[in-house]
Amino acid sequence: MRKISAPRVLPESLHFWQAADEGRYLVKKCISCGKVHHYPRDICPFCLSADTVWQDSPGTGVVYSFSTMGKDDAAYTMAYVTLDEGVTVMTNLVDCDPTQVTIGQKVRVVFQPTDGGHSVPMFTPV
């Protein structure tokens, strides 16, 4: 299994990473405009309001786009996944055969341990 580097944690995203350690996937929601956003940050990227809250997500969605790099044991698949909440996140697809991945395929979040840091959310086919 490929080693996963520990994520860089900023103060405004610490809650996200702590939740990941507990097996929970969080997104940010803006109270002012009602839009969900990711990467987690204090200021809404849509309306610039600071009135944002953490929201639990079921961590389910569909593959929007993907690309597999490397080969054999060194292969890994990067993807954009559109969550059920409507926001699209960049991630890795794991525990699957890259040749069987399709656009629109349903996926769910899984949490992978890292090399000395917080768990990292990735996605796997349902």
Backbone as JSON, one array per atom type, in Angstrom:
{
  "sequence": "MRKISAPRVLPESLHFWQAADEGRYLVKKCISCGKVHHYPRDICPFCLSADTVWQDSPGTGVVYSFSTMGKDDAAYTMAYVTLDEGVTVMTNLVDCDPTQVTIGQKVRVVFQPTDGGHSVPMFTPV",
  "N": [[0.85, -1.18, 0.0], [0.47, 2.21, -0.79], [2.23, 4.87, 0.78], [0.71, 7.52, 2.55], [1.04, 10.91, 2.74], [0.97, 13.05, 5.6], [-1.65, 15.43, 6.04], [-1.46, 18.99, 5.44], [-2.33, 21.09, 7.96], [-4.35, 23.77, 8.6], [-5.35, 26.39, 10.88], [-8.08, 27.09, 10.39], [-9.08, 24.82, 9.17], [-8.8, 22.76, 10.95], [-10.9, 21.53, 12.44], [-12.19, 20.03, 10.46], [-10.24, 18.06, 9.9], [-10.0, 16.83, 12.4], [-12.56, 15.74, 12.63], [-12.42, 13.93, 10.51], [-10.62, 12.11, 11.59], [-12.34, 10.9, 13.33], [-13.95, 9.53, 11.64], [-15.87, 11.02, 10.3], [-17.26, 13.05, 7.74], [-16.99, 16.36, 6.82], [-18.46, 19.37, 5.56], [-18.47, 22.84, 4.66], [-21.02, 25.23, 5.21], [-22.62, 28.12, 4.07], [-24.38, 30.43, 5.91], [-25.46, 32.84, 5.08], [-25.76, 32.82, 2.17], [-26.51, 30.24, 1.71], [-25.07, 28.3, 0.34], [-23.05, 25.36, -0.06], [-19.62, 24.7, 0.51], [-16.28, 23.65, -0.37], [-12.91, 23.53, -0.42], [-12.63, 23.5, 3.12], [-13.11, 26.58, 4.66], [-13.13, 29.7, 6.46], [-14.39, 31.92, 5.32], [-17.0, 32.43, 3.05], [-16.68, 31.41, -0.29], [-18.39, 32.26, -2.24], [-20.13, 34.44, -1.51], [-18.62, 35.89, 0.23], [-19.18, 36.04, 2.93], [-18.66, 35.77, 6.45], [-20.19, 34.14, 7.9], [-20.34, 31.16, 8.34], [-20.87, 27.62, 8.76], [-20.03, 24.38, 10.1], [-21.01, 21.34, 8.6], [-22.28, 18.1, 8.84], [-21.71, 15.57, 6.46], [-23.04, 12.94, 4.47], [-21.12, 11.86, 2.91], [-21.35, 10.84, 0.35], [-21.58, 10.49, -3.21], [-21.02, 11.15, -6.72], [-18.76, 10.13, -9.35], [-17.26, 12.67, -11.08], [-15.14, 13.24, -12.77], [-12.05, 11.63, -13.69], [-8.66, 10.37, -13.41], [-6.12, 8.03, -13.98], [-2.89, 7.45, -12.84], [0.47, 6.27, -13.24], [1.51, 2.79, -12.91], [0.85, -0.7, -12.32], [1.75, -1.63, -9.03], [2.25, 0.98, -8.3], [0.22, 2.55, -9.25], [-2.34, 5.04, -9.09], [-5.5, 6.66, -8.59], [-6.81, 9.73, -9.29], [-9.57, 11.88, -8.68], [-12.45, 13.92, -9.41], [-15.14, 14.34, -7.37], [-18.55, 14.74, -7.17], [-20.38, 15.68, -4.54], [-23.39, 14.64, -2.82], [-24.47, 16.93, -1.76], [-23.93, 18.8, -3.67], [-21.5, 20.09, -4.05], [-18.27, 19.92, -5.57], [-15.43, 17.9, -5.09], [-11.89, 17.38, -5.0], [-10.13, 14.33, -4.99], [-8.83, 11.07, -4.04], [-9.46, 7.92, -5.58], [-9.99, 4.82, -4.13], [-9.4, 1.33, -3.27], [-10.41, -0.05, -5.52], [-10.73, -1.22, -8.92], [-9.07, 0.54, -11.27], [-9.66, 0.36, -14.0], [-12.31, -0.15, -14.08], [-13.68, 2.06, -13.25], [-16.13, 4.59, -13.74], [-17.54, 7.57, -15.23], [-20.0, 9.24, -13.39], [-20.38, 7.17, -11.65], [-21.43, 5.85, -8.53], [-20.11, 6.74, -5.36], [-18.56, 6.48, -2.09], [-17.36, 7.95, 0.95], [-14.27, 7.03, 2.46], [-11.88, 6.62, 5.07], [-8.48, 7.11, 5.18], [-5.52, 6.14, 6.84], [-2.66, 8.2, 7.62], [0.84, 8.96, 7.21], [1.79, 9.61, 10.09], [-0.08, 11.64, 10.75], [-3.31, 13.31, 10.52], [-6.21, 11.39, 9.53], [-7.12, 10.88, 6.08], [-9.75, 11.77, 3.99], [-10.97, 9.76, 1.38], [-12.35, 8.3, -1.59], [-14.47, 5.52, -2.51], [-15.9, 3.14, -4.8], [-19.42, 2.41, -4.56]],
  "CA": [[0.0, 0.0, 0.0], [1.21, 3.45, -0.93], [2.22, 5.75, 1.95], [-0.01, 8.77, 2.37], [1.62, 11.97, 3.55], [0.07, 13.74, 6.51], [-2.12, 16.69, 5.45], [-1.09, 20.27, 6.05], [-3.51, 21.52, 8.69], [-4.42, 25.18, 8.96], [-6.3, 26.56, 11.99], [-9.48, 27.11, 9.96], [-9.51, 23.5, 8.72], [-8.51, 21.77, 11.98], [-12.12, 20.8, 12.79], [-12.38, 19.08, 9.37], [-9.3, 16.94, 10.07], [-10.37, 16.11, 13.62], [-13.74, 14.94, 12.29], [-11.95, 12.82, 9.68], [-10.06, 11.11, 12.52], [-13.5, 10.22, 13.96], [-14.73, 8.88, 10.6], [-16.95, 11.89, 9.85], [-16.89, 13.95, 6.65], [-17.62, 17.66, 7.01], [-18.38, 20.43, 4.56], [-18.86, 24.13, 5.2], [-22.22, 25.82, 4.61], [-22.76, 29.54, 4.34], [-25.7, 30.79, 6.39], [-25.92, 34.01, 4.32], [-26.23, 32.49, 0.82], [-27.02, 28.86, 1.7], [-24.28, 27.39, -0.49], [-22.04, 24.5, 0.55], [-18.33, 24.84, -0.17], [-15.13, 22.85, 0.01], [-12.11, 23.25, 0.74], [-13.16, 24.23, 4.28], [-12.51, 27.88, 5.03], [-14.04, 30.52, 7.27], [-15.09, 32.89, 4.49], [-17.7, 31.83, 1.91], [-16.08, 31.85, -1.55], [-19.44, 32.74, -3.14], [-20.65, 35.77, -1.14], [-17.61, 36.47, 1.11], [-19.68, 36.14, 4.29], [-17.95, 35.01, 7.48], [-21.24, 33.41, 8.62], [-20.31, 29.79, 7.85], [-20.95, 26.58, 9.8], [-19.68, 23.02, 9.71], [-22.17, 20.5, 8.4], [-21.97, 16.7, 8.56], [-22.09, 15.09, 5.14], [-23.01, 11.47, 4.41], [-19.91, 11.46, 2.18], [-21.72, 10.09, -0.84], [-21.67, 11.3, -4.4], [-20.73, 10.47, -7.98], [-17.52, 10.51, -10.02], [-17.44, 13.69, -12.11], [-14.02, 13.07, -13.69], [-10.97, 10.9, -13.03], [-7.48, 10.02, -14.18], [-5.24, 7.09, -13.29], [-1.49, 7.67, -13.14], [1.35, 5.19, -12.83], [1.06, 1.45, -13.29], [1.06, -1.79, -11.38], [1.57, -1.27, -7.62], [2.41, 2.43, -8.13], [-0.91, 3.25, -9.85], [-3.33, 5.68, -8.22], [-6.54, 7.33, -9.37], [-7.31, 11.0, -8.79], [-10.91, 12.11, -9.22], [-13.36, 14.93, -8.89], [-16.38, 13.71, -6.94], [-19.62, 15.68, -6.82], [-21.11, 15.17, -3.38], [-24.84, 14.78, -2.86], [-24.77, 18.33, -1.4], [-23.74, 19.62, -4.85], [-20.14, 20.6, -4.17], [-17.33, 18.97, -6.17], [-14.17, 17.86, -4.36], [-10.81, 16.58, -5.58], [-9.86, 13.24, -4.07], [-8.32, 9.83, -4.61], [-10.34, 6.76, -5.54], [-9.22, 3.72, -3.56], [-10.07, 0.04, -3.12], [-11.16, -0.34, -6.73], [-9.97, -1.46, -10.14], [-9.2, 1.77, -12.06], [-10.23, 0.11, -15.33], [-13.75, -0.3, -13.93], [-14.26, 3.33, -12.81], [-16.86, 5.28, -14.79], [-18.15, 8.85, -14.91], [-21.35, 9.05, -12.86], [-20.4, 6.03, -10.71], [-21.67, 6.23, -7.14], [-18.98, 6.51, -4.46], [-18.74, 6.88, -0.7], [-16.11, 8.31, 1.6], [-13.54, 6.14, 3.38], [-10.81, 7.4, 5.69], [-7.21, 6.41, 5.09], [-4.5, 6.65, 7.76], [-1.51, 8.84, 6.98], [2.15, 8.78, 7.83], [2.01, 10.5, 11.23], [-0.98, 12.78, 10.83], [-4.74, 13.04, 10.51], [-6.75, 10.56, 8.45], [-7.49, 11.63, 4.88], [-10.91, 11.2, 3.31], [-10.87, 9.37, -0.02], [-13.64, 7.71, -1.98], [-14.47, 4.18, -3.1], [-17.2, 2.83, -5.4], [-20.44, 1.8, -3.7]],
  "C": [[0.89, 1.24, 0.0], [1.1, 4.28, 0.35], [1.5, 7.05, 1.61], [0.61, 9.81, 3.29], [0.56, 12.62, 4.43], [-0.37, 15.06, 5.88], [-1.56, 17.9, 6.18], [-2.36, 20.84, 6.68], [-3.39, 23.0, 9.07], [-5.45, 25.34, 10.08], [-7.76, 26.51, 11.54], [-9.99, 25.77, 9.45], [-9.3, 22.41, 9.76], [-9.74, 20.92, 12.33], [-12.43, 19.72, 11.74], [-11.52, 17.84, 9.58], [-9.59, 16.15, 11.34], [-11.59, 15.24, 13.38], [-13.35, 13.73, 11.43], [-11.34, 11.72, 10.54], [-11.16, 10.3, 13.2], [-14.36, 9.5, 12.93], [-15.93, 9.68, 10.13], [-16.43, 12.82, 8.76], [-17.68, 15.25, 6.81], [-17.47, 18.53, 5.78], [-18.77, 21.72, 5.27], [-20.1, 24.62, 4.46], [-22.29, 27.28, 5.03], [-24.2, 29.82, 4.76], [-26.29, 31.92, 5.53], [-26.5, 33.64, 2.95], [-26.76, 31.06, 0.69], [-26.2, 27.87, 0.91], [-23.27, 26.61, 0.35], [-20.74, 24.7, -0.22], [-17.28, 23.92, 0.43], [-13.99, 23.36, -0.87], [-12.61, 24.09, 1.92], [-12.38, 25.52, 4.58], [-13.58, 28.71, 5.73], [-14.91, 31.45, 6.44], [-15.73, 32.17, 3.3], [-17.08, 32.31, 0.61], [-17.11, 32.41, -2.53], [-19.88, 34.17, -2.81], [-19.74, 36.52, -0.17], [-18.1, 36.7, 2.55], [-18.8, 35.3, 5.23], [-18.93, 34.15, 8.29], [-21.35, 31.99, 8.06], [-20.33, 28.81, 9.01], [-20.5, 25.25, 9.21], [-20.97, 22.22, 9.6], [-21.71, 19.07, 8.12], [-22.49, 16.34, 7.18], [-22.12, 13.57, 5.19], [-21.79, 10.97, 3.65], [-20.22, 10.58, 0.98], [-21.85, 11.03, -2.02], [-21.41, 10.47, -5.64], [-19.42, 10.98, -8.56], [-17.87, 11.49, -11.13], [-16.39, 13.53, -13.21], [-12.93, 12.31, -12.95], [-9.81, 10.67, -13.99], [-6.6, 9.09, -13.36], [-3.81, 7.31, -13.78], [-0.67, 6.48, -12.64], [0.83, 3.85, -13.33], [1.45, 0.45, -12.23], [0.84, -1.32, -9.94], [1.67, 0.24, -7.36], [1.23, 3.22, -8.69], [-1.81, 3.87, -8.78], [-4.29, 6.47, -9.1], [-7.01, 8.58, -8.65], [-8.68, 11.21, -9.42], [-11.5, 13.4, -8.67], [-14.65, 14.19, -8.6], [-17.37, 14.82, -6.6], [-20.44, 15.06, -5.71], [-22.6, 15.39, -3.56], [-25.28, 16.21, -2.52], [-24.55, 19.28, -2.57], [-22.34, 20.16, -5.06], [-19.23, 19.5, -4.75], [-15.99, 19.07, -5.47], [-13.14, 17.02, -5.13], [-10.38, 15.55, -4.55], [-9.12, 12.12, -4.77], [-9.44, 8.8, -4.57], [-9.49, 5.59, -5.09], [-10.08, 2.46, -3.51], [-10.95, -0.29, -4.32], [-10.2, -0.62, -7.88], [-10.14, -0.22, -11.02], [-9.81, 1.55, -13.44], [-11.74, -0.03, -15.28], [-14.45, 0.99, -13.5], [-14.96, 3.99, -14.0], [-17.37, 6.63, -14.3], [-19.58, 8.58, -14.45], [-21.47, 7.9, -11.86], [-20.59, 6.54, -9.29], [-20.47, 5.84, -6.29], [-19.35, 6.96, -3.05], [-17.37, 7.14, -0.1], [-15.58, 7.15, 2.44], [-12.38, 6.97, 3.92], [-9.55, 6.57, 5.75], [-6.22, 7.0, 6.1], [-3.34, 7.26, 6.98], [-0.25, 8.54, 7.77], [2.36, 9.84, 8.9], [1.11, 11.69, 11.34], [-2.43, 12.36, 10.84], [-5.1, 12.1, 9.37], [-7.19, 11.44, 7.3], [-8.71, 10.97, 4.25], [-10.61, 10.94, 1.84], [-12.18, 8.69, -0.36], [-13.44, 6.37, -2.65], [-15.84, 3.93, -3.72], [-18.12, 2.13, -4.4], [-20.74, 0.41, -4.21]]
}
